[in-house]
């Protein structure tokens, strides 16, 4: 039996030769959570014109060098309604936030520093009482960006900030990577779909939902194929239904028990096995291989193991397929909140919670039970505390790496 692979080595093999999915154009409304496939240059200059940043009066700065100053109001410029004349010496235009600066004016006096008076001839005078005539209240054309500026790079995930920026840059469609298709199969004679009644010896298939959710959050298009029973025929049928997916994920049946038929069935279908045994806890029987153009990840059935392996291995694979930097920016450092016992030969991902620490680093404490069949402690946890193989006893207060669970 080959010795188990380290987590890093397994991740190297999973990511080996992975190319980003081809690009496609999507409307900007549909671009959220996609990944840019090309550099994004601004099509527009923003702001497109000098604009007032405040409500007040557009003036010539030279006219308000000495205060108080009396100016003649000759019109108004509001957002979307520019003033089409020009401000001459001794003149001013009432202006509002976001409105275009009229020609001739180069400063804004905020309204708090000025007042209006009617003159004898029915004209309106603006008396500027205080304030320096600086140019700070004007957002000059191109203050944010200029047409041609490249503001977003390929591989950038389009989140709320990126989608707003891309829209302001003038883009109606974006070229993004196609989402990798992930097909998920539950395996086991004991499993029943969520919401269904459970008979003797049966349990709910719960893991597939968490795995689908994680994969979707990472940017994949997800499909649940269904439950395969622990027979060669049933497994073969489900794997046939998953064919063509970019990543096929099976849950359970991947170790070496009498009912663990995932490996043999996949090999019969032509899977080229890369590994099936890693030095990790939870999650020892993890299988990875290639089946045609699909990558196949055989996860352990235990609820915690399957979700931890999804976070540690599937999410980076999906990132790579999306053209993103695949690896987590490790290590995120935290301080041990308690003494942490020495570790055995397998890298341990302990379920843990974080709290704010006095020195700015989070303080991390493992949850009470680390049994890999228990979902409720996993739901309490907000991170995984990574214990390298054979890590010695780590005292409270020492620095330890963590992997945040929510992302
Ligand atoms: P296996 O890897 O198939 O031996 O499964 C290990 C354990 O995980 C067993 O207790 C299974 O009942 C359980 N299990 C397997 N698949 C699922 C699933 N989809 N949802 C919840 N538990 C599962
Ligand atoms: Mg099973």
GROMACS .gro file of C-alpha atoms and ligand atoms in nm:
model
  431
    1UNK     CA    1   0.000   0.000   0.000
    2UNK     CA    2   0.151   0.337  -0.097
    3UNK     CA    3   0.208   0.570   0.195
    4UNK     CA    4  -0.054   0.843   0.222
    5UNK     CA    5   0.008   1.172   0.045
    6UNK     CA    6   0.052   1.491   0.240
    7UNK     CA    7  -0.224   1.750   0.201
    8UNK     CA    8   0.010   1.978   0.004
    9UNK     CA    9   0.116   1.699  -0.230
   10UNK     CA   10  -0.247   1.598  -0.284
   11UNK     CA   11  -0.339   1.957  -0.364
   12UNK     CA   12  -0.046   1.981  -0.607
   13UNK     CA   13  -0.172   1.673  -0.790
   14UNK     CA   14  -0.530   1.802  -0.798
   15UNK     CA   15  -0.418   2.137  -0.940
   16UNK     CA   16  -0.163   1.990  -1.181
   17UNK     CA   17  -0.235   2.091  -1.539
   18UNK     CA   18  -0.566   2.261  -1.460
   19UNK     CA   19  -0.645   2.529  -1.716
   20UNK     CA   20  -0.910   2.796  -1.673
   21UNK     CA   21  -1.245   2.728  -1.838
   22UNK     CA   22  -1.304   2.901  -2.172
   23UNK     CA   23  -1.433   3.258  -2.169
   24UNK     CA   24  -1.788   3.365  -2.249
   25UNK     CA   25  -1.965   3.700  -2.259
   26UNK     CA   26  -2.236   3.763  -2.002
   27UNK     CA   27  -2.448   4.069  -1.938
   28UNK     CA   28  -2.325   4.276  -1.648
   29UNK     CA   29  -2.647   4.198  -1.462
   30UNK     CA   30  -2.544   3.830  -1.462
   31UNK     CA   31  -2.176   3.888  -1.389
   32UNK     CA   32  -2.186   3.884  -1.010
   33UNK     CA   33  -1.970   3.598  -0.870
   34UNK     CA   34  -1.816   3.526  -1.211
   35UNK     CA   35  -1.443   3.563  -1.282
   36UNK     CA   36  -1.297   3.808  -1.532
   37UNK     CA   37  -1.130   3.642  -1.828
   38UNK     CA   38  -0.955   3.953  -1.957
   39UNK     CA   39  -0.821   4.285  -1.830
   40UNK     CA   40  -1.096   4.541  -1.800
   41UNK     CA   41  -1.026   4.889  -1.933
   42UNK     CA   42  -1.256   5.184  -1.873
   43UNK     CA   43  -1.466   5.282  -2.174
   44UNK     CA   44  -1.557   5.612  -2.007
   45UNK     CA   45  -1.393   5.885  -1.807
   46UNK     CA   46  -1.540   5.923  -1.460
   47UNK     CA   47  -1.661   6.176  -1.369
   48UNK     CA   48  -1.719   6.265  -1.735
   49UNK     CA   49  -1.723   6.639  -1.650
   50UNK     CA   50  -1.608   6.862  -1.364
   51UNK     CA   51  -1.885   6.825  -1.109
   52UNK     CA   52  -1.978   6.992  -0.783
   53UNK     CA   53  -1.929   6.779  -0.473
   54UNK     CA   54  -2.160   7.001  -0.265
   55UNK     CA   55  -2.473   7.213  -0.277
   56UNK     CA   56  -2.369   7.580  -0.305
   57UNK     CA   57  -2.257   7.835  -0.561
   58UNK     CA   58  -2.022   7.795  -0.856
   59UNK     CA   59  -1.784   8.090  -0.859
   60UNK     CA   60  -1.457   8.216  -0.999
   61UNK     CA   61  -1.210   8.162  -0.717
   62UNK     CA   62  -1.056   8.505  -0.783
   63UNK     CA   63  -1.394   8.666  -0.700
   64UNK     CA   64  -1.400   8.531  -0.346
   65UNK     CA   65  -1.041   8.595  -0.244
   66UNK     CA   66  -1.161   8.881  -0.027
   67UNK     CA   67  -1.470   8.841   0.187
   68UNK     CA   68  -1.744   8.929   0.213
   69UNK     CA   69  -1.804   8.924  -0.163
   70UNK     CA   70  -2.123   9.007  -0.348
   71UNK     CA   71  -2.196   8.817  -0.671
   72UNK     CA   72  -2.484   8.823  -0.918
   73UNK     CA   73  -2.666   8.494  -0.960
   74UNK     CA   74  -2.721   8.420  -1.329
   75UNK     CA   75  -2.871   8.070  -1.325
   76UNK     CA   76  -2.873   7.721  -1.187
   77UNK     CA   77  -2.692   7.392  -1.254
   78UNK     CA   78  -2.853   7.078  -1.111
   79UNK     CA   79  -2.763   6.708  -1.157
   80UNK     CA   80  -2.868   6.613  -1.506
   81UNK     CA   81  -2.950   6.978  -1.594
   82UNK     CA   82  -2.631   7.168  -1.675
   83UNK     CA   83  -2.620   7.548  -1.702
   84UNK     CA   84  -2.529   7.625  -2.059
   85UNK     CA   85  -2.395   7.978  -2.011
   86UNK     CA   86  -2.067   8.094  -1.871
   87UNK     CA   87  -1.981   8.249  -1.534
   88UNK     CA   88  -1.814   8.590  -1.584
   89UNK     CA   89  -1.637   8.807  -1.325
   90UNK     CA   90  -1.871   8.899  -1.038
   91UNK     CA   91  -2.118   8.626  -1.133
   92UNK     CA   92  -2.225   8.298  -0.978
   93UNK     CA   93  -2.451   8.001  -1.056
   94UNK     CA   94  -2.654   7.813  -0.796
   95UNK     CA   95  -2.520   7.457  -0.809
   96UNK     CA   96  -2.611   7.119  -0.657
   97UNK     CA   97  -2.418   6.801  -0.582
   98UNK     CA   98  -2.336   6.605  -0.897
   99UNK     CA   99  -2.415   6.898  -1.128
  100UNK     CA  100  -2.177   6.999  -1.403
  101UNK     CA  101  -1.955   7.299  -1.326
  102UNK     CA  102  -2.051   7.585  -1.560
  103UNK     CA  103  -1.787   7.728  -1.792
  104UNK     CA  104  -1.586   8.002  -1.629
  105UNK     CA  105  -1.637   7.878  -1.271
  106UNK     CA  106  -1.354   7.693  -1.096
  107UNK     CA  107  -1.467   7.668  -0.734
  108UNK     CA  108  -1.774   7.599  -0.525
  109UNK     CA  109  -1.872   7.800  -0.220
  110UNK     CA  110  -2.079   7.573   0.000
  111UNK     CA  111  -2.426   7.704   0.075
  112UNK     CA  112  -2.356   7.723   0.449
  113UNK     CA  113  -2.105   8.003   0.373
  114UNK     CA  114  -2.330   8.221   0.160
  115UNK     CA  115  -2.677   8.377   0.151
  116UNK     CA  116  -2.907   8.522  -0.113
  117UNK     CA  117  -3.043   8.878  -0.123
  118UNK     CA  118  -3.278   9.042  -0.374
  119UNK     CA  119  -3.124   9.355  -0.526
  120UNK     CA  120  -3.327   9.659  -0.625
  121UNK     CA  121  -3.356   9.554  -0.991
  122UNK     CA  122  -3.504   9.211  -0.912
  123UNK     CA  123  -3.169   9.037  -0.959
  124UNK     CA  124  -3.050   8.793  -0.694
  125UNK     CA  125  -2.726   8.869  -0.516
  126UNK     CA  126  -2.523   8.604  -0.341
  127UNK     CA  127  -2.324   8.728  -0.043
  128UNK     CA  128  -2.027   8.504   0.037
  129UNK     CA  129  -1.936   8.555   0.400
  130UNK     CA  130  -1.671   8.299   0.479
  131UNK     CA  131  -1.481   7.996   0.361
  132UNK     CA  132  -1.168   7.961   0.157
  133UNK     CA  133  -1.214   7.958  -0.220
  134UNK     CA  134  -1.030   7.630  -0.262
  135UNK     CA  135  -1.115   7.383  -0.533
  136UNK     CA  136  -1.193   7.103  -0.290
  137UNK     CA  137  -1.560   7.098  -0.363
  138UNK     CA  138  -1.510   7.020  -0.730
  139UNK     CA  139  -1.469   6.664  -0.854
  140UNK     CA  140  -1.260   6.718  -1.160
  141UNK     CA  141  -1.320   6.523  -1.480
  142UNK     CA  142  -1.136   6.189  -1.457
  143UNK     CA  143  -1.094   6.219  -1.077
  144UNK     CA  144  -1.200   5.850  -1.040
  145UNK     CA  145  -1.061   5.706  -1.368
  146UNK     CA  146  -1.002   5.787  -1.732
  147UNK     CA  147  -1.108   5.605  -2.048
  148UNK     CA  148  -0.844   5.343  -2.121
  149UNK     CA  149  -0.737   5.292  -1.760
  150UNK     CA  150  -0.712   4.917  -1.683
  151UNK     CA  151  -0.873   4.884  -1.343
  152UNK     CA  152  -0.949   4.512  -1.308
  153UNK     CA  153  -0.723   4.221  -1.395
  154UNK     CA  154  -0.812   3.875  -1.530
  155UNK     CA  155  -0.874   3.624  -1.253
  156UNK     CA  156  -1.055   3.886  -1.044
  157UNK     CA  157  -1.376   3.760  -0.893
  158UNK     CA  158  -1.664   3.992  -0.971
  159UNK     CA  159  -1.815   4.085  -0.635
  160UNK     CA  160  -2.041   4.376  -0.545
  161UNK     CA  161  -1.760   4.632  -0.570
  162UNK     CA  162  -1.622   4.501  -0.898
  163UNK     CA  163  -1.963   4.487  -1.065
  164UNK     CA  164  -2.036   4.848  -0.970
  165UNK     CA  165  -1.697   4.960  -1.096
  166UNK     CA  166  -1.732   4.768  -1.424
  167UNK     CA  167  -2.074   4.925  -1.482
  168UNK     CA  168  -1.937   5.275  -1.412
  169UNK     CA  169  -1.654   5.199  -1.655
  170UNK     CA  170  -1.919   5.170  -1.926
  171UNK     CA  171  -1.940   4.791  -1.967
  172UNK     CA  172  -2.274   4.627  -2.049
  173UNK     CA  173  -2.125   4.280  -2.093
  174UNK     CA  174  -1.818   4.119  -1.942
  175UNK     CA  175  -1.599   3.838  -2.067
  176UNK     CA  176  -1.582   3.587  -1.786
  177UNK     CA  177  -1.480   3.225  -1.749
  178UNK     CA  178  -1.748   2.966  -1.803
  179UNK     CA  179  -1.853   2.820  -1.471
  180UNK     CA  180  -1.714   2.471  -1.414
  181UNK     CA  181  -1.998   2.217  -1.398
  182UNK     CA  182  -1.987   2.012  -1.081
  183UNK     CA  183  -2.194   1.694  -1.056
  184UNK     CA  184  -2.245   1.554  -0.706
  185UNK     CA  185  -2.346   1.195  -0.629
  186UNK     CA  186  -2.438   1.061  -0.284
  187UNK     CA  187  -2.371   0.692  -0.234
  188UNK     CA  188  -2.516   0.454   0.022
  189UNK     CA  189  -2.799   0.207   0.078
  190UNK     CA  190  -2.884   0.387   0.402
  191UNK     CA  191  -2.950   0.728   0.249
  192UNK     CA  192  -3.281   0.908   0.203
  193UNK     CA  193  -3.329   1.246   0.039
  194UNK     CA  194  -3.371   1.545   0.273
  195UNK     CA  195  -3.728   1.594   0.389
  196UNK     CA  196  -3.815   1.231   0.323
  197UNK     CA  197  -3.929   0.979   0.585
  198UNK     CA  198  -3.655   0.756   0.724
  199UNK     CA  199  -3.717   0.384   0.770
  200UNK     CA  200  -3.520   0.142   0.987
  201UNK     CA  201  -3.146   0.183   0.942
  202UNK     CA  202  -3.185   0.487   0.719
  203UNK     CA  203  -3.039   0.840   0.754
  204UNK     CA  204  -3.077   1.161   0.558
  205UNK     CA  205  -2.823   1.237   0.288
  206UNK     CA  206  -2.712   1.574   0.421
  207UNK     CA  207  -2.360   1.620   0.291
  208UNK     CA  208  -2.448   1.675  -0.071
  209UNK     CA  209  -2.632   1.998   0.015
  210UNK     CA  210  -2.334   2.148   0.194
  211UNK     CA  211  -2.102   2.044  -0.085
  212UNK     CA  212  -2.332   2.190  -0.352
  213UNK     CA  213  -2.355   2.512  -0.150
  214UNK     CA  214  -1.978   2.543  -0.110
  215UNK     CA  215  -1.916   2.468  -0.477
  216UNK     CA  216  -2.178   2.718  -0.586
  217UNK     CA  217  -2.038   2.986  -0.353
  218UNK     CA  218  -1.696   2.922  -0.507
  219UNK     CA  219  -1.842   2.994  -0.852
  220UNK     CA  220  -1.945   2.655  -0.994
  221UNK     CA  221  -2.263   2.551  -1.171
  222UNK     CA  222  -2.383   2.262  -0.958
  223UNK     CA  223  -2.597   1.957  -1.030
  224UNK     CA  224  -2.711   1.695  -0.785
  225UNK     CA  225  -2.727   1.364  -0.971
  226UNK     CA  226  -2.896   1.174  -0.687
  227UNK     CA  227  -2.824   0.882  -0.460
  228UNK     CA  228  -2.640   0.577  -0.590
  229UNK     CA  229  -2.703   0.254  -0.404
  230UNK     CA  230  -2.411   0.036  -0.295
  231UNK     CA  231  -2.418  -0.180  -0.607
  232UNK     CA  232  -2.198  -0.169  -0.912
  233UNK     CA  233  -2.499  -0.116  -1.140
  234UNK     CA  234  -2.642   0.173  -0.944
  235UNK     CA  235  -2.304   0.344  -0.915
  236UNK     CA  236  -2.230   0.291  -1.285
  237UNK     CA  237  -2.567   0.443  -1.374
  238UNK     CA  238  -2.511   0.751  -1.160
  239UNK     CA  239  -2.155   0.803  -1.286
  240UNK     CA  240  -2.287   0.773  -1.642
  241UNK     CA  241  -2.537   1.050  -1.564
  242UNK     CA  242  -2.253   1.267  -1.433
  243UNK     CA  243  -2.045   1.220  -1.747
  244UNK     CA  244  -1.938   1.543  -1.914
  245UNK     CA  245  -1.924   1.740  -1.590
  246UNK     CA  246  -1.596   1.922  -1.536
  247UNK     CA  247  -1.577   1.786  -1.185
  248UNK     CA  248  -1.757   1.476  -1.058
  249UNK     CA  249  -1.783   1.454  -0.681
  250UNK     CA  250  -1.897   1.136  -0.511
  251UNK     CA  251  -1.969   1.114  -0.140
  252UNK     CA  252  -1.896   0.796   0.053
  253UNK     CA  253  -1.807   0.444  -0.050
  254UNK     CA  254  -1.450   0.543  -0.124
  255UNK     CA  255  -1.262   0.344   0.139
  256UNK     CA  256  -1.183  -0.026   0.116
  257UNK     CA  257  -1.483  -0.193   0.283
  258UNK     CA  258  -1.695  -0.465   0.119
  259UNK     CA  259  -1.953  -0.203   0.021
  260UNK     CA  260  -1.705   0.057  -0.095
  261UNK     CA  261  -1.742   0.017  -0.468
  262UNK     CA  262  -1.676   0.369  -0.591
  263UNK     CA  263  -1.308   0.303  -0.674
  264UNK     CA  264  -1.362  -0.027  -0.858
  265UNK     CA  265  -1.660   0.109  -1.057
  266UNK     CA  266  -1.472   0.422  -1.158
  267UNK     CA  267  -1.166   0.224  -1.262
  268UNK     CA  268  -1.387  -0.001  -1.470
  269UNK     CA  269  -1.522   0.310  -1.641
  270UNK     CA  270  -1.168   0.418  -1.725
  271UNK     CA  271  -1.071   0.650  -1.444
  272UNK     CA  272  -0.699   0.712  -1.417
  273UNK     CA  273  -0.640   0.713  -1.043
  274UNK     CA  274  -0.407   0.975  -0.902
  275UNK     CA  275  -0.439   0.892  -0.531
  276UNK     CA  276  -0.687   0.758  -0.280
  277UNK     CA  277  -0.521   0.796   0.054
  278UNK     CA  278  -0.404   1.115   0.222
  279UNK     CA  279  -0.246   1.195   0.555
  280UNK     CA  280  -0.531   1.412   0.672
  281UNK     CA  281  -0.781   1.414   0.954
  282UNK     CA  282  -1.071   1.418   0.900
  283UNK     CA  283  -1.081   1.276   0.551
  284UNK     CA  284  -0.837   0.991   0.508
  285UNK     CA  285  -1.000   0.798   0.221
  286UNK     CA  286  -0.994   1.077  -0.037
  287UNK     CA  287  -0.977   0.966  -0.398
  288UNK     CA  288  -0.878   1.173  -0.697
  289UNK     CA  289  -0.848   1.082  -1.063
  290UNK     CA  290  -0.927   1.171  -1.424
  291UNK     CA  291  -1.215   1.025  -1.620
  292UNK     CA  292  -1.208   1.153  -1.977
  293UNK     CA  293  -1.215   1.529  -1.948
  294UNK     CA  294  -1.366   1.514  -1.599
  295UNK     CA  295  -1.182   1.536  -1.273
  296UNK     CA  296  -1.320   1.301  -1.012
  297UNK     CA  297  -1.308   1.363  -0.640
  298UNK     CA  298  -1.421   1.074  -0.422
  299UNK     CA  299  -1.498   1.220  -0.081
  300UNK     CA  300  -1.531   1.027   0.243
  301UNK     CA  301  -1.892   0.984   0.355
  302UNK     CA  302  -1.861   1.122   0.705
  303UNK     CA  303  -2.035   1.458   0.711
  304UNK     CA  304  -1.748   1.659   0.856
  305UNK     CA  305  -1.482   1.484   0.647
  306UNK     CA  306  -1.669   1.548   0.325
  307UNK     CA  307  -1.721   1.917   0.395
  308UNK     CA  308  -1.365   1.973   0.517
  309UNK     CA  309  -1.224   1.796   0.209
  310UNK     CA  310  -1.452   2.006  -0.011
  311UNK     CA  311  -1.318   2.322   0.150
  312UNK     CA  312  -0.955   2.210   0.135
  313UNK     CA  313  -0.948   2.044  -0.210
  314UNK     CA  314  -1.257   2.114  -0.420
  315UNK     CA  315  -1.265   2.491  -0.361
  316UNK     CA  316  -0.903   2.540  -0.482
  317UNK     CA  317  -0.974   2.318  -0.785
  318UNK     CA  318  -1.278   2.528  -0.871
  319UNK     CA  319  -1.078   2.847  -0.828
  320UNK     CA  320  -0.814   2.715  -1.067
  321UNK     CA  321  -1.083   2.622  -1.320
  322UNK     CA  322  -1.217   2.975  -1.287
  323UNK     CA  323  -0.877   3.128  -1.355
  324UNK     CA  324  -0.842   3.257  -0.999
  325UNK     CA  325  -0.538   3.211  -0.778
  326UNK     CA  326  -0.630   2.868  -0.644
  327UNK     CA  327  -0.466   2.858  -0.309
  328UNK     CA  328  -0.587   3.021   0.006
  329UNK     CA  329  -0.366   3.301   0.122
  330UNK     CA  330  -0.226   3.089   0.402
  331UNK     CA  331  -0.145   3.108   0.677
  332UNK     CA  332  -0.408   3.323   0.838
  333UNK     CA  333  -0.259   3.357   1.183
  334UNK     CA  334  -0.444   3.327   1.511
  335UNK     CA  335  -0.346   3.277   1.873
  336UNK     CA  336  -0.427   2.953   2.045
  337UNK     CA  337  -0.696   3.020   2.304
  338UNK     CA  338  -0.609   2.704   2.498
  339UNK     CA  339  -0.321   2.453   2.509
  340UNK     CA  340  -0.355   2.232   2.201
  341UNK     CA  341  -0.241   1.873   2.229
  342UNK     CA  342   0.036   1.735   2.009
  343UNK     CA  343  -0.069   1.593   1.672
  344UNK     CA  344  -0.022   1.251   1.514
  345UNK     CA  345   0.107   1.174   1.164
  346UNK     CA  346  -0.191   1.321   0.976
  347UNK     CA  347  -0.257   1.691   0.919
  348UNK     CA  348  -0.552   1.771   1.142
  349UNK     CA  349  -0.818   2.025   1.055
  350UNK     CA  350  -0.975   2.092   1.393
  351UNK     CA  351  -1.315   2.255   1.403
  352UNK     CA  352  -1.269   2.576   1.597
  353UNK     CA  353  -1.419   2.911   1.686
  354UNK     CA  354  -1.251   3.249   1.687
  355UNK     CA  355  -1.296   3.550   1.912
  356UNK     CA  356  -1.140   3.897   1.901
  357UNK     CA  357  -0.796   3.906   2.063
  358UNK     CA  358  -0.627   4.187   2.253
  359UNK     CA  359  -0.340   4.222   2.002
  360UNK     CA  360  -0.567   4.225   1.695
  361UNK     CA  361  -0.515   3.859   1.607
  362UNK     CA  362  -0.813   3.628   1.648
  363UNK     CA  363  -0.800   3.388   1.941
  364UNK     CA  364  -0.891   3.038   1.828
  365UNK     CA  365  -1.026   2.750   2.036
  366UNK     CA  366  -1.118   2.402   1.913
  367UNK     CA  367  -1.483   2.304   1.965
  368UNK     CA  368  -1.545   2.032   2.221
  369UNK     CA  369  -1.593   1.730   1.996
  370UNK     CA  370  -1.370   1.662   1.698
  371UNK     CA  371  -1.556   1.346   1.590
  372UNK     CA  372  -1.583   1.355   1.210
  373UNK     CA  373  -1.939   1.223   1.208
  374UNK     CA  374  -2.080   1.521   1.399
  375UNK     CA  375  -2.238   1.805   1.206
  376UNK     CA  376  -2.353   2.016   1.501
  377UNK     CA  377  -1.999   2.105   1.624
  378UNK     CA  378  -1.906   2.186   1.265
  379UNK     CA  379  -2.195   2.430   1.247
  380UNK     CA  380  -2.069   2.595   1.569
  381UNK     CA  381  -1.721   2.636   1.421
  382UNK     CA  382  -1.620   2.935   1.211
  383UNK     CA  383  -1.279   2.811   1.106
  384UNK     CA  384  -1.053   2.509   1.081
  385UNK     CA  385  -0.745   2.515   1.301
  386UNK     CA  386  -0.467   2.350   1.102
  387UNK     CA  387  -0.239   2.116   1.295
  388UNK     CA  388   0.055   1.999   1.080
  389UNK     CA  389   0.166   1.636   1.107
  390UNK     CA  390   0.345   1.570   1.437
  391UNK     CA  391   0.297   1.925   1.564
  392UNK     CA  392   0.410   1.930   1.929
  393UNK     CA  393   0.187   2.043   2.212
  394UNK     CA  394   0.114   2.407   2.141
  395UNK     CA  395   0.071   2.633   2.442
  396UNK     CA  396  -0.207   2.884   2.483
  397UNK     CA  397  -0.107   3.214   2.319
  398UNK     CA  398   0.115   3.058   2.048
  399UNK     CA  399   0.059   3.146   1.681
  400UNK     CA  400  -0.136   2.887   1.483
  401UNK     CA  401  -0.270   2.883   1.124
  402UNK     CA  402  -0.644   2.878   1.061
  403UNK     CA  403  -0.861   2.841   0.752
  404UNK     CA  404  -1.180   3.049   0.770
  405UNK     CA  405  -1.488   2.842   0.688
  406UNK     CA  406  -1.711   3.120   0.556
  407UNK     CA  407  -1.593   3.294   0.247
  408LIG     P1  408  -1.886   0.568   0.380
  408LIG     O1  409  -1.768   0.654   0.343
  408LIG     O2  410  -1.977   0.541   0.266
  408LIG     O3  411  -1.844   0.446   0.453
  408LIG     O4  412  -1.970   0.655   0.483
  408LIG     C1  413  -1.918   0.692   0.608
  408LIG     C2  414  -2.028   0.745   0.697
  408LIG     O5  415  -2.085   0.862   0.640
  408LIG     C3  416  -2.143   0.649   0.716
  408LIG     O6  417  -2.189   0.660   0.850
  408LIG     C4  418  -2.249   0.701   0.620
  408LIG     O7  419  -2.380   0.668   0.660
  408LIG     C5  420  -2.225   0.848   0.625
  408LIG     N1  421  -2.265   0.913   0.498
  408LIG     C6  422  -2.227   0.874   0.375
  408LIG     N2  423  -2.280   0.953   0.282
  408LIG     C7  424  -2.354   1.045   0.348
  408LIG     C8  425  -2.435   1.156   0.307
  408LIG     N3  426  -2.449   1.189   0.178
  408LIG     N4  427  -2.495   1.229   0.403
  408LIG     C9  428  -2.479   1.200   0.534
  408LIG     N5  429  -2.405   1.098   0.579
  408LIG    C10  430  -2.343   1.020   0.487
  409LIG    MG1  431  -2.135   0.417   0.229
   0.00000   0.00000   0.00000
